[in-house]
Structure formats: structure tokens, C-alpha cells
PDB file of C-alpha atoms in Angstrom:
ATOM      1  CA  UNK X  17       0.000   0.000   0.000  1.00 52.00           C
ATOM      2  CA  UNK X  18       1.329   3.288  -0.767  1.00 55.00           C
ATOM      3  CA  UNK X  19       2.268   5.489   1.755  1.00 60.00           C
ATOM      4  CA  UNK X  20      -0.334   8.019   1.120  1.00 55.00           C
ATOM      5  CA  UNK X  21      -3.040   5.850   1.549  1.00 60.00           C
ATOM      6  CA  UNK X  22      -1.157   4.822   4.924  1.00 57.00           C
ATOM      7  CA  UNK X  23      -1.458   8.970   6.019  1.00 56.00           C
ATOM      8  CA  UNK X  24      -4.572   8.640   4.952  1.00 59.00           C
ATOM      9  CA  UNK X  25      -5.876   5.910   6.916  1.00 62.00           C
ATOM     10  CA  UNK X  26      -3.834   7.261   9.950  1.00 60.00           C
ATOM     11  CA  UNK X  27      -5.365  10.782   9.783  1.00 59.00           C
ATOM     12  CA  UNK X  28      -9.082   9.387   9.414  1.00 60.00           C
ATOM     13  CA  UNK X  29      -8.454   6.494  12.498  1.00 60.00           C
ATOM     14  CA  UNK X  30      -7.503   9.802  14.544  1.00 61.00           C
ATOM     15  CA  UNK X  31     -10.214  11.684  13.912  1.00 59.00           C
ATOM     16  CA  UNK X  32     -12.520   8.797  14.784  1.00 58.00           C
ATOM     17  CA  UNK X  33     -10.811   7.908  17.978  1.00 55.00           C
ATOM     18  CA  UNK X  34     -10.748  11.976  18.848  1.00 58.00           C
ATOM     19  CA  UNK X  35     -14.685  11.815  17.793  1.00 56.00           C
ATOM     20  CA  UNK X  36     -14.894   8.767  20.476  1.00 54.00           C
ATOM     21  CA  UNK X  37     -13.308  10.313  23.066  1.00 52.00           C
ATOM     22  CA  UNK X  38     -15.475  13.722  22.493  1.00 53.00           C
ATOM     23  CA  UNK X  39     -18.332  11.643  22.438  1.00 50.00           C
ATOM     24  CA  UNK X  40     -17.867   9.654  25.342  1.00 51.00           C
ATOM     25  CA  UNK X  41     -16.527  12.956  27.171  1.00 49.00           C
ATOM     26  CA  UNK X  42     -19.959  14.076  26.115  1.00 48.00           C
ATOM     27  CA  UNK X  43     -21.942  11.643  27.240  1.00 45.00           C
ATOM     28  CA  UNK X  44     -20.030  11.717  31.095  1.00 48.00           C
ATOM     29  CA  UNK X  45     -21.013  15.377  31.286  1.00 48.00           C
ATOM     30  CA  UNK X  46     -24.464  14.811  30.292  1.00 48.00           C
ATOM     31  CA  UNK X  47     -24.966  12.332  32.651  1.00 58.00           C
ATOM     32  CA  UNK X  48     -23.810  13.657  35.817  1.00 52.00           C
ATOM     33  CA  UNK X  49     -25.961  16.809  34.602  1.00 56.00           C
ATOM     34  CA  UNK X  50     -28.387  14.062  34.484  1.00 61.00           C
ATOM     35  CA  UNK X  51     -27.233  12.513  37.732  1.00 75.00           C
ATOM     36  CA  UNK X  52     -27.620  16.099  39.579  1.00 71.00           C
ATOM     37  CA  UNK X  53     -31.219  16.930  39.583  1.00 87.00           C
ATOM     38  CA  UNK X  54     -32.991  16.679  42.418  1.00 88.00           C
ATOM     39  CA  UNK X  55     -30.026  16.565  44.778  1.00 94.00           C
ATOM     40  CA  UNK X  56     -28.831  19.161  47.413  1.00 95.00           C
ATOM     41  CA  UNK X  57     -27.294  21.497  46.352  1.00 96.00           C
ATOM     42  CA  UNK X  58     -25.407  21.948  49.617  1.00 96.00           C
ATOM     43  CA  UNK X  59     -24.759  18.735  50.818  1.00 95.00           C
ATOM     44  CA  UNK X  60     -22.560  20.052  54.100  1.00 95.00           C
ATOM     45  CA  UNK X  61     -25.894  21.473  54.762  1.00 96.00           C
ATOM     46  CA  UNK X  62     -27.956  18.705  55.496  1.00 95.00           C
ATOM     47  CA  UNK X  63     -26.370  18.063  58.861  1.00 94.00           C
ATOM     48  CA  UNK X  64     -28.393  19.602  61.768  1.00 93.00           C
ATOM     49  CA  UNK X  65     -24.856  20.454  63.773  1.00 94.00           C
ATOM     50  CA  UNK X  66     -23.766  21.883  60.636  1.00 96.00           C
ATOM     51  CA  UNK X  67     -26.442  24.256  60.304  1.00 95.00           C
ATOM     52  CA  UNK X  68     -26.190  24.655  64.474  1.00 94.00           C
ATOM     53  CA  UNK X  69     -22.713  26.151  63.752  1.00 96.00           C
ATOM     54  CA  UNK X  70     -23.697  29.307  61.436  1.00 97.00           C
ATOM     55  CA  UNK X  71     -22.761  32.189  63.823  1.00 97.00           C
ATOM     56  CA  UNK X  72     -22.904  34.918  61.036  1.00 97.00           C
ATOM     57  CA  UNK X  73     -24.911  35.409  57.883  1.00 97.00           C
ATOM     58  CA  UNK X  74     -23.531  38.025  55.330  1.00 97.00           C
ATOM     59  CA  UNK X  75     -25.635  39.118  52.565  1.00 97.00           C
ATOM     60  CA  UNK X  76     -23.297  41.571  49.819  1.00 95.00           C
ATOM     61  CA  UNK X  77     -25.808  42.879  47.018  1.00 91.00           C
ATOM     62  CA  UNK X  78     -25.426  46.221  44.769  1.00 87.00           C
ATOM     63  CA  UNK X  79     -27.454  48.197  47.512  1.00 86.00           C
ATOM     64  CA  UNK X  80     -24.810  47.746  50.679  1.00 90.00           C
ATOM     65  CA  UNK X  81     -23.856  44.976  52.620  1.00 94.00           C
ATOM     66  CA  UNK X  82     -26.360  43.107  55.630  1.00 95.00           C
ATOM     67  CA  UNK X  83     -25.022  40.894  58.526  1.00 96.00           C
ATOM     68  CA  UNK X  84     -26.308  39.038  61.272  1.00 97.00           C
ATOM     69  CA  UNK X  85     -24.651  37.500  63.651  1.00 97.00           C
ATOM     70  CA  UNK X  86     -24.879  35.177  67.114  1.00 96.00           C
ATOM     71  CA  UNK X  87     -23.697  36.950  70.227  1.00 95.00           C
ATOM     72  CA  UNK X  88     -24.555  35.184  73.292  1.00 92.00           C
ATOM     73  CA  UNK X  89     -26.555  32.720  71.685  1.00 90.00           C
ATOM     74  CA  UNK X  90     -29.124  35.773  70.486  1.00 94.00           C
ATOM     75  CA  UNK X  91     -28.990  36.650  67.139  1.00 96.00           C
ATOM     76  CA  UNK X  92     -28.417  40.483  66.434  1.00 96.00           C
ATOM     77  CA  UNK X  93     -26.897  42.732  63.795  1.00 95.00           C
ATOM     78  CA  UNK X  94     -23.862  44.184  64.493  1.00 94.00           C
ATOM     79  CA  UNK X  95     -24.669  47.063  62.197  1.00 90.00           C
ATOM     80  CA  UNK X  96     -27.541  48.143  63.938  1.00 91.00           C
ATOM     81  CA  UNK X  97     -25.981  48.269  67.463  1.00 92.00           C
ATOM     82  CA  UNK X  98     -26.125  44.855  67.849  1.00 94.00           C
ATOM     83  CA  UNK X  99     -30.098  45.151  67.844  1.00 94.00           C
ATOM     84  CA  UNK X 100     -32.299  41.946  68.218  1.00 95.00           C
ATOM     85  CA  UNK X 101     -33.380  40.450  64.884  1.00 95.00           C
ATOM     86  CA  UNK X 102     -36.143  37.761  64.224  1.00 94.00           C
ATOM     87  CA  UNK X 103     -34.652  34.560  64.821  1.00 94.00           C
ATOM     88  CA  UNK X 104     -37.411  32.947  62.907  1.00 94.00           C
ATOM     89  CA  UNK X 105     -36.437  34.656  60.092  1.00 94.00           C
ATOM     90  CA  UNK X 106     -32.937  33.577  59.777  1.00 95.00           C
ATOM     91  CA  UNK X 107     -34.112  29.937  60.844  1.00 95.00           C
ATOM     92  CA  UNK X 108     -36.384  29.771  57.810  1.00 95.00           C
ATOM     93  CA  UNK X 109     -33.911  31.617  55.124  1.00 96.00           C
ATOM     94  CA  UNK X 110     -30.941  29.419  56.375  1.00 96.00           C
ATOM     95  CA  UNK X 111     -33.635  25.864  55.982  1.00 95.00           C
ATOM     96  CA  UNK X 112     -34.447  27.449  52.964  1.00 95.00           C
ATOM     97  CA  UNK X 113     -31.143  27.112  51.696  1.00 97.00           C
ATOM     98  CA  UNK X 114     -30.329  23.778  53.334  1.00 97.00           C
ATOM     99  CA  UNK X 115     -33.628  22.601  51.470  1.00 96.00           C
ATOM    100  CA  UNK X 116     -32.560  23.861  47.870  1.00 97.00           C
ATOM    101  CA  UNK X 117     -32.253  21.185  45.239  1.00 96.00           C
ATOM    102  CA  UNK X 118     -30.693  21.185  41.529  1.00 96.00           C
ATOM    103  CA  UNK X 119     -33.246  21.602  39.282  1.00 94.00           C
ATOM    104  CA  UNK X 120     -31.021  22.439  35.886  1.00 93.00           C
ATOM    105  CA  UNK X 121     -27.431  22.682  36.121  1.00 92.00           C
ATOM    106  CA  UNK X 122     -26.035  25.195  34.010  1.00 90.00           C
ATOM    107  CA  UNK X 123     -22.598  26.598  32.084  1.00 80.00           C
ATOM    108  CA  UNK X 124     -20.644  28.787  34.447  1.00 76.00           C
ATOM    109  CA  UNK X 125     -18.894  30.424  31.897  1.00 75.00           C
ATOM    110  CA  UNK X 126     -18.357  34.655  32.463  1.00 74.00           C
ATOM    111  CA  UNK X 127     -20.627  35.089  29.887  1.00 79.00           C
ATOM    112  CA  UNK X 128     -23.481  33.015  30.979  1.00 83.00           C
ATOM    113  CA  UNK X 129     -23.046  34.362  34.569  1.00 86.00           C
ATOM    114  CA  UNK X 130     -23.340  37.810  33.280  1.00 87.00           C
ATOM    115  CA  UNK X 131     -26.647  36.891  31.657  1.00 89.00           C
ATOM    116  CA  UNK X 132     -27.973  35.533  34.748  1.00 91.00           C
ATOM    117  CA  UNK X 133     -27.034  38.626  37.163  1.00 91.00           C
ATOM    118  CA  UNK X 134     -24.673  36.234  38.841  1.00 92.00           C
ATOM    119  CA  UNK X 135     -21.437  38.215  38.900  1.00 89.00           C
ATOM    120  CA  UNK X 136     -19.950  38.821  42.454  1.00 87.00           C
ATOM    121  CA  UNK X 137     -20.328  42.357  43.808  1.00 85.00           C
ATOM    122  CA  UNK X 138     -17.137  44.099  43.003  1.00 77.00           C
ATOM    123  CA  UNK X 139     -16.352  42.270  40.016  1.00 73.00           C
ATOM    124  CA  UNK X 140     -16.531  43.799  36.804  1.00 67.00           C
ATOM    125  CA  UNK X 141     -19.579  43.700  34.832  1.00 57.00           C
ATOM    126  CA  UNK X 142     -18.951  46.229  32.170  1.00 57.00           C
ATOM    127  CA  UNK X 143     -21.811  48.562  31.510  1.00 51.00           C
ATOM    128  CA  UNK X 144     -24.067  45.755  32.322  1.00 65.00           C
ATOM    129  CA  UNK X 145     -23.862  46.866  36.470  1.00 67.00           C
ATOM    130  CA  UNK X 146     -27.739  44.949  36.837  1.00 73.00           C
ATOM    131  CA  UNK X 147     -25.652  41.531  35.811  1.00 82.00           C
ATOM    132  CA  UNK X 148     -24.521  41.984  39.484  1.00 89.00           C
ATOM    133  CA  UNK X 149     -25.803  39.710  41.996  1.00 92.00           C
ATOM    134  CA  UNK X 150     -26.069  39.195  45.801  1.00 95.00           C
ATOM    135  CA  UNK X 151     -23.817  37.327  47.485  1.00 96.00           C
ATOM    136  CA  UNK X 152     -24.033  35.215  50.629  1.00 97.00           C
ATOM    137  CA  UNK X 153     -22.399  33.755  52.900  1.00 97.00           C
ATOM    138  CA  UNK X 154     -22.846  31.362  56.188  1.00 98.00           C
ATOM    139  CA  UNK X 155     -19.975  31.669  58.638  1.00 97.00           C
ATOM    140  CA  UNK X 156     -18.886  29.335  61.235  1.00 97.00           C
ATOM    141  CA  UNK X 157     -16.126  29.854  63.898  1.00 93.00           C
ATOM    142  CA  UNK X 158     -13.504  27.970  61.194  1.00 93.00           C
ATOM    143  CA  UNK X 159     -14.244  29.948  58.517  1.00 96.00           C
ATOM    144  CA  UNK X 160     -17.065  29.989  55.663  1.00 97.00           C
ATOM    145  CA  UNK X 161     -19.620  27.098  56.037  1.00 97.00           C
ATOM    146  CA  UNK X 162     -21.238  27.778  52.529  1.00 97.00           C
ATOM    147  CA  UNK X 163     -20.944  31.084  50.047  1.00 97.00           C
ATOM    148  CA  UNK X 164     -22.593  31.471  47.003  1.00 97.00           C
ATOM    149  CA  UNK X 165     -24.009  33.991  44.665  1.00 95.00           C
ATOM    150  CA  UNK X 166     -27.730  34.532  43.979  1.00 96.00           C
ATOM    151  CA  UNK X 167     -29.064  35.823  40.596  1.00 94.00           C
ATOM    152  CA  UNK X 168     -31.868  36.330  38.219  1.00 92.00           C
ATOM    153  CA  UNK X 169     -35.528  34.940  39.156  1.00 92.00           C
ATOM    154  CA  UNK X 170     -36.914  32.213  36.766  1.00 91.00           C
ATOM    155  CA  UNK X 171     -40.266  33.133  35.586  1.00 86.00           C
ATOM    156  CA  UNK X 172     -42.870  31.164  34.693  1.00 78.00           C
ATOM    157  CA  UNK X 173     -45.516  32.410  32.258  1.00 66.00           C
ATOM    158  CA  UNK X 174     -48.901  33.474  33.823  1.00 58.00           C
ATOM    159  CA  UNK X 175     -50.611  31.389  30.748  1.00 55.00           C
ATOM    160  CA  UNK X 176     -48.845  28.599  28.646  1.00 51.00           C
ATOM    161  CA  UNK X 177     -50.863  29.074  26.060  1.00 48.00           C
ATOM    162  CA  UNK X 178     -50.329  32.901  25.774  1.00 52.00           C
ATOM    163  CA  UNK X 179     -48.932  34.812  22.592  1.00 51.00           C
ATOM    164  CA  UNK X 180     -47.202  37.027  25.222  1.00 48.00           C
ATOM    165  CA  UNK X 181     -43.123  36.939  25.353  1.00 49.00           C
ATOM    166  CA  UNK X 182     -41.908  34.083  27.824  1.00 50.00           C
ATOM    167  CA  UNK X 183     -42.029  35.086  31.410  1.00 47.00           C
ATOM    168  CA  UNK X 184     -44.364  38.401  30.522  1.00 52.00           C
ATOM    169  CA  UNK X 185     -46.955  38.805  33.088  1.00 55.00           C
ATOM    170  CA  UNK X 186     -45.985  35.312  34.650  1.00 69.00           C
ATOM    171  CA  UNK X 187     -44.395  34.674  38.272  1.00 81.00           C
ATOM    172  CA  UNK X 188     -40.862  33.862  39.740  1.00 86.00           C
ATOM    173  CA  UNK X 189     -41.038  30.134  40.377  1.00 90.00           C
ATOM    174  CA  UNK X 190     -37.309  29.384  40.616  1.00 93.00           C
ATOM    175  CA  UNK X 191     -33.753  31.299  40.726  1.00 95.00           C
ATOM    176  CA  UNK X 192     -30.281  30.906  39.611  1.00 95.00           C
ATOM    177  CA  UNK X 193     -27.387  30.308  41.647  1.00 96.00           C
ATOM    178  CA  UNK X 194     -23.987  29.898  41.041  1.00 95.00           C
ATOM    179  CA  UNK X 195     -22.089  28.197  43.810  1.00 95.00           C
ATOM    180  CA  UNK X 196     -18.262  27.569  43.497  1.00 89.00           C
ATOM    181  CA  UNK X 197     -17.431  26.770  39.897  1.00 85.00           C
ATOM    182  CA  UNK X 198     -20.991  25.627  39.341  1.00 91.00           C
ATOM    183  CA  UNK X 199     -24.177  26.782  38.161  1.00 94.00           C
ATOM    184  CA  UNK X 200     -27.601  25.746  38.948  1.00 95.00           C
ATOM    185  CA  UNK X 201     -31.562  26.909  38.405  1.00 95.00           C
ATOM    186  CA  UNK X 202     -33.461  25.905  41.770  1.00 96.00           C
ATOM    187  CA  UNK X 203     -37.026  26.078  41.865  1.00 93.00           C
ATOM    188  CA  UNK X 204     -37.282  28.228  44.797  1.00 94.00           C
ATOM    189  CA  UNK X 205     -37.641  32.067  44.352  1.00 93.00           C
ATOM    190  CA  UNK X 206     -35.509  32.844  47.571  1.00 93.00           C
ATOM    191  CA  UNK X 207     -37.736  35.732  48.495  1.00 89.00           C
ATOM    192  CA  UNK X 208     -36.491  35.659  51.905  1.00 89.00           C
ATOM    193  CA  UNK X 209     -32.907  37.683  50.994  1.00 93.00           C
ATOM    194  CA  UNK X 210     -32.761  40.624  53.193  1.00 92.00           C
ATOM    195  CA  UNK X 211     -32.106  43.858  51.261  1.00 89.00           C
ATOM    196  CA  UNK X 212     -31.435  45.651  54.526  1.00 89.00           C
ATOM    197  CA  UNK X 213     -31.272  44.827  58.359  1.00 87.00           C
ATOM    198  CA  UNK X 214     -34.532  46.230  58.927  1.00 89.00           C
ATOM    199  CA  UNK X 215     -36.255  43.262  57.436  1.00 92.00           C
ATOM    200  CA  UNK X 216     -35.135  41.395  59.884  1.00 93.00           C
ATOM    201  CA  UNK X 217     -35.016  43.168  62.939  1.00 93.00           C
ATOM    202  CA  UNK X 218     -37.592  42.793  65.747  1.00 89.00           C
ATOM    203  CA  UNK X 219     -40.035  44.895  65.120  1.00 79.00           C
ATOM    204  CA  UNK X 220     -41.909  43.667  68.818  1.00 69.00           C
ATOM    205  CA  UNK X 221     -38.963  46.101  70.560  1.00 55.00           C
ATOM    206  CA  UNK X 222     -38.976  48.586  67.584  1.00 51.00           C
ATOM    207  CA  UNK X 223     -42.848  49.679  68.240  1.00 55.00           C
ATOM    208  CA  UNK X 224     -42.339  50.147  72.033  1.00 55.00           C
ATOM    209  CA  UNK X 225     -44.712  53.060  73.252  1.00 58.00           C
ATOM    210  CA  UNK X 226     -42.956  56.353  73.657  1.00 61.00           C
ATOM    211  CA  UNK X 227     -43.438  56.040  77.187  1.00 65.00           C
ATOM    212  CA  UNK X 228     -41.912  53.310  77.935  1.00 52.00           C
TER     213      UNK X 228
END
């Protein structure tokens, strides 16, 4: 056989054991994707002594920075004078967290994030400043317990069968969240984010009479 048929033959077995591998590459990726839904999607979380050990909660968005915090086993925010906040409110955000699960995982390529509002405060977003997200974070005495970046809201369509845009007129069912390296749509709006202390604070000691 001539030795141009041999190059031949060599170039084309290549490019079907590179297709192979791509595929197979493929296929890996698609099915941890596949693999992924409906777990966690922090599984340090699911631990009741691991949630017991959050002593701070710091929420960074585009409007200013919130924190709570455990002082003397009564949670407070340091910003406010160490004032008393709700502790059923940061009970039911922090479950709320503990309780997400992957519903779509997602590229987390710059672009993509960008898209989804889930670029970290202080990070460049061009001229595209509402592409910046919140950021959270649970704090332990060790160090950071879980951080990750919340994003755009997933509507849903108000009517299916609608001529109207996608999303138009509907309702946030889920929300995006980009945790590590990783992205992920979660169908859980997350409504619970404080945008300032005050939505968390007591308001039982805030409306005491004048004279008192």
C-alpha cells in the first residue's frame, strides 16, 4: 500500500478515535448533569450540627452589605448596634437554603453568569452593572460554612398558552445560583434575601410606646 493511503488511513483512524473520546466525554457530562437533579445542592448542609454552627450570615448585594450574627446565643446585627433580629427569620432563610435542590445545572462560563445577574459584587460587569448579583455567605467559627451567589428569578408564564413573550406577566417560580465553579436553576424564588437589616429586625422592641 502506498504510503499516502497509509497517512490517509492514519489521519481518518484519529479523527474517529478523537470523535470517540469527544463523544464519550460528552456523554459523562451529560450524565452527571443528568445525575444532579434533584439533589442538594449543599450537601454540608444537610447536617443539623452543621447548620447549628452558622454564627454569622452576610448578605453583599449592589445596595450595601447586611449581617447578622450570634452573640450570646441571640442573634443580632452588628450594624444596627447589635439590635435583636427575628430569629425565625434567619431559621427559615438558612432551611431554605439547606432545602434547595438542583433543578437544571447550568454553564458557568463569564458570559453566561453575566446573563444571569450572577457576577460577584465588586467584580466587573462592564456597563451591564444589573448583571450583578447578591452574594451570601454562612460563617462558622472555622471559617465559611457555605458562600454562594444569587441571581436572576426564573419566571414562569402566567398562561402557557399565551402569545405574550416568555415570562411576561408570569411569576418567579425558581432562581439561579452559582455556587463555586458551578451553576444551577433551583425552583425556589428565595424571596427571603434581606435587602437591609430592617427586614429582619424585631419589630416587637422597635414599636415600644414612647413612654416606655
Amino acid at each position: 500500500m502506498k504510503s499516502k493511503n497509509l497517512f490517509v488511513l492514519f489521519v481518518v483512524a484519529a479523527v474517529l478515535v478523537g470523535l470517540a473520546y469527544w463523544s464519550s466525554q460528552r456523554d459523562k457530562g451529560m450524565d452527571a448533569a443528568a445525575q444532579a437533579l434533584g439533589k442538594p445542592v449543599f450537601e454540608n448542609l444537610q447536617k443539623a450540627e452543621t447548620l447549628n454552627d452558622i454564627e454569622k450570615i452576610v448578605v453583599r448585594s449592589p445596595s450595601g452589605t447586611v449581617t447578622v450574627a450570634r452573640v450570646n446565643e441571640r442573634w443580632v446585627a452588628p450594624q444596627k448596634f447589635n439590635y435583636a433580629v427575628k430569629f425565625e427569620k434567619v431559621s427559615d432563610f438558612v432551611r431554605s437554603i439547606a432545602n434547595l435542590k438542583i433543578g437544571q445545572t447550568l454553564s458557568a462560563a463569564g458570559s453566561q453568569l453575566a446573563e444571569l445577574d450572577l457576577v460577584a459584587p465588586g467584580q466587573p460587569a462592564g456597563t451591564n452593572q444589573s448583571a450583578i448579583g447578591t452574594q451570601v455567605q454562612f460563617m462558622g467559627k472555622d471559617g465559611v460554612i457555605a458562600s454562594f451567589m444569587v441571581g436572576k428569578e426564573h419566571k414562569k408564564s402566567a398562561d402557557a398558552d399565551s402569545r405574550m413573550p416568555p415570562g411576561y406577566g408570569g411569576y418567579a417560580d425558581g432562581r439561579y445560583l452559582a455556587v463555586n465553579d458551578k451553576a444551577y436553576l433551583v425552583w425556589d424564588a428565595l424571596g427571603g434575601i434581606p435587602s437591609s437589616a430592617k427586614d429582619w429586625l424585631e419589630s416587637d422592641l422597635v414599636s415600644v410606646p414612647a413612654a416606655d
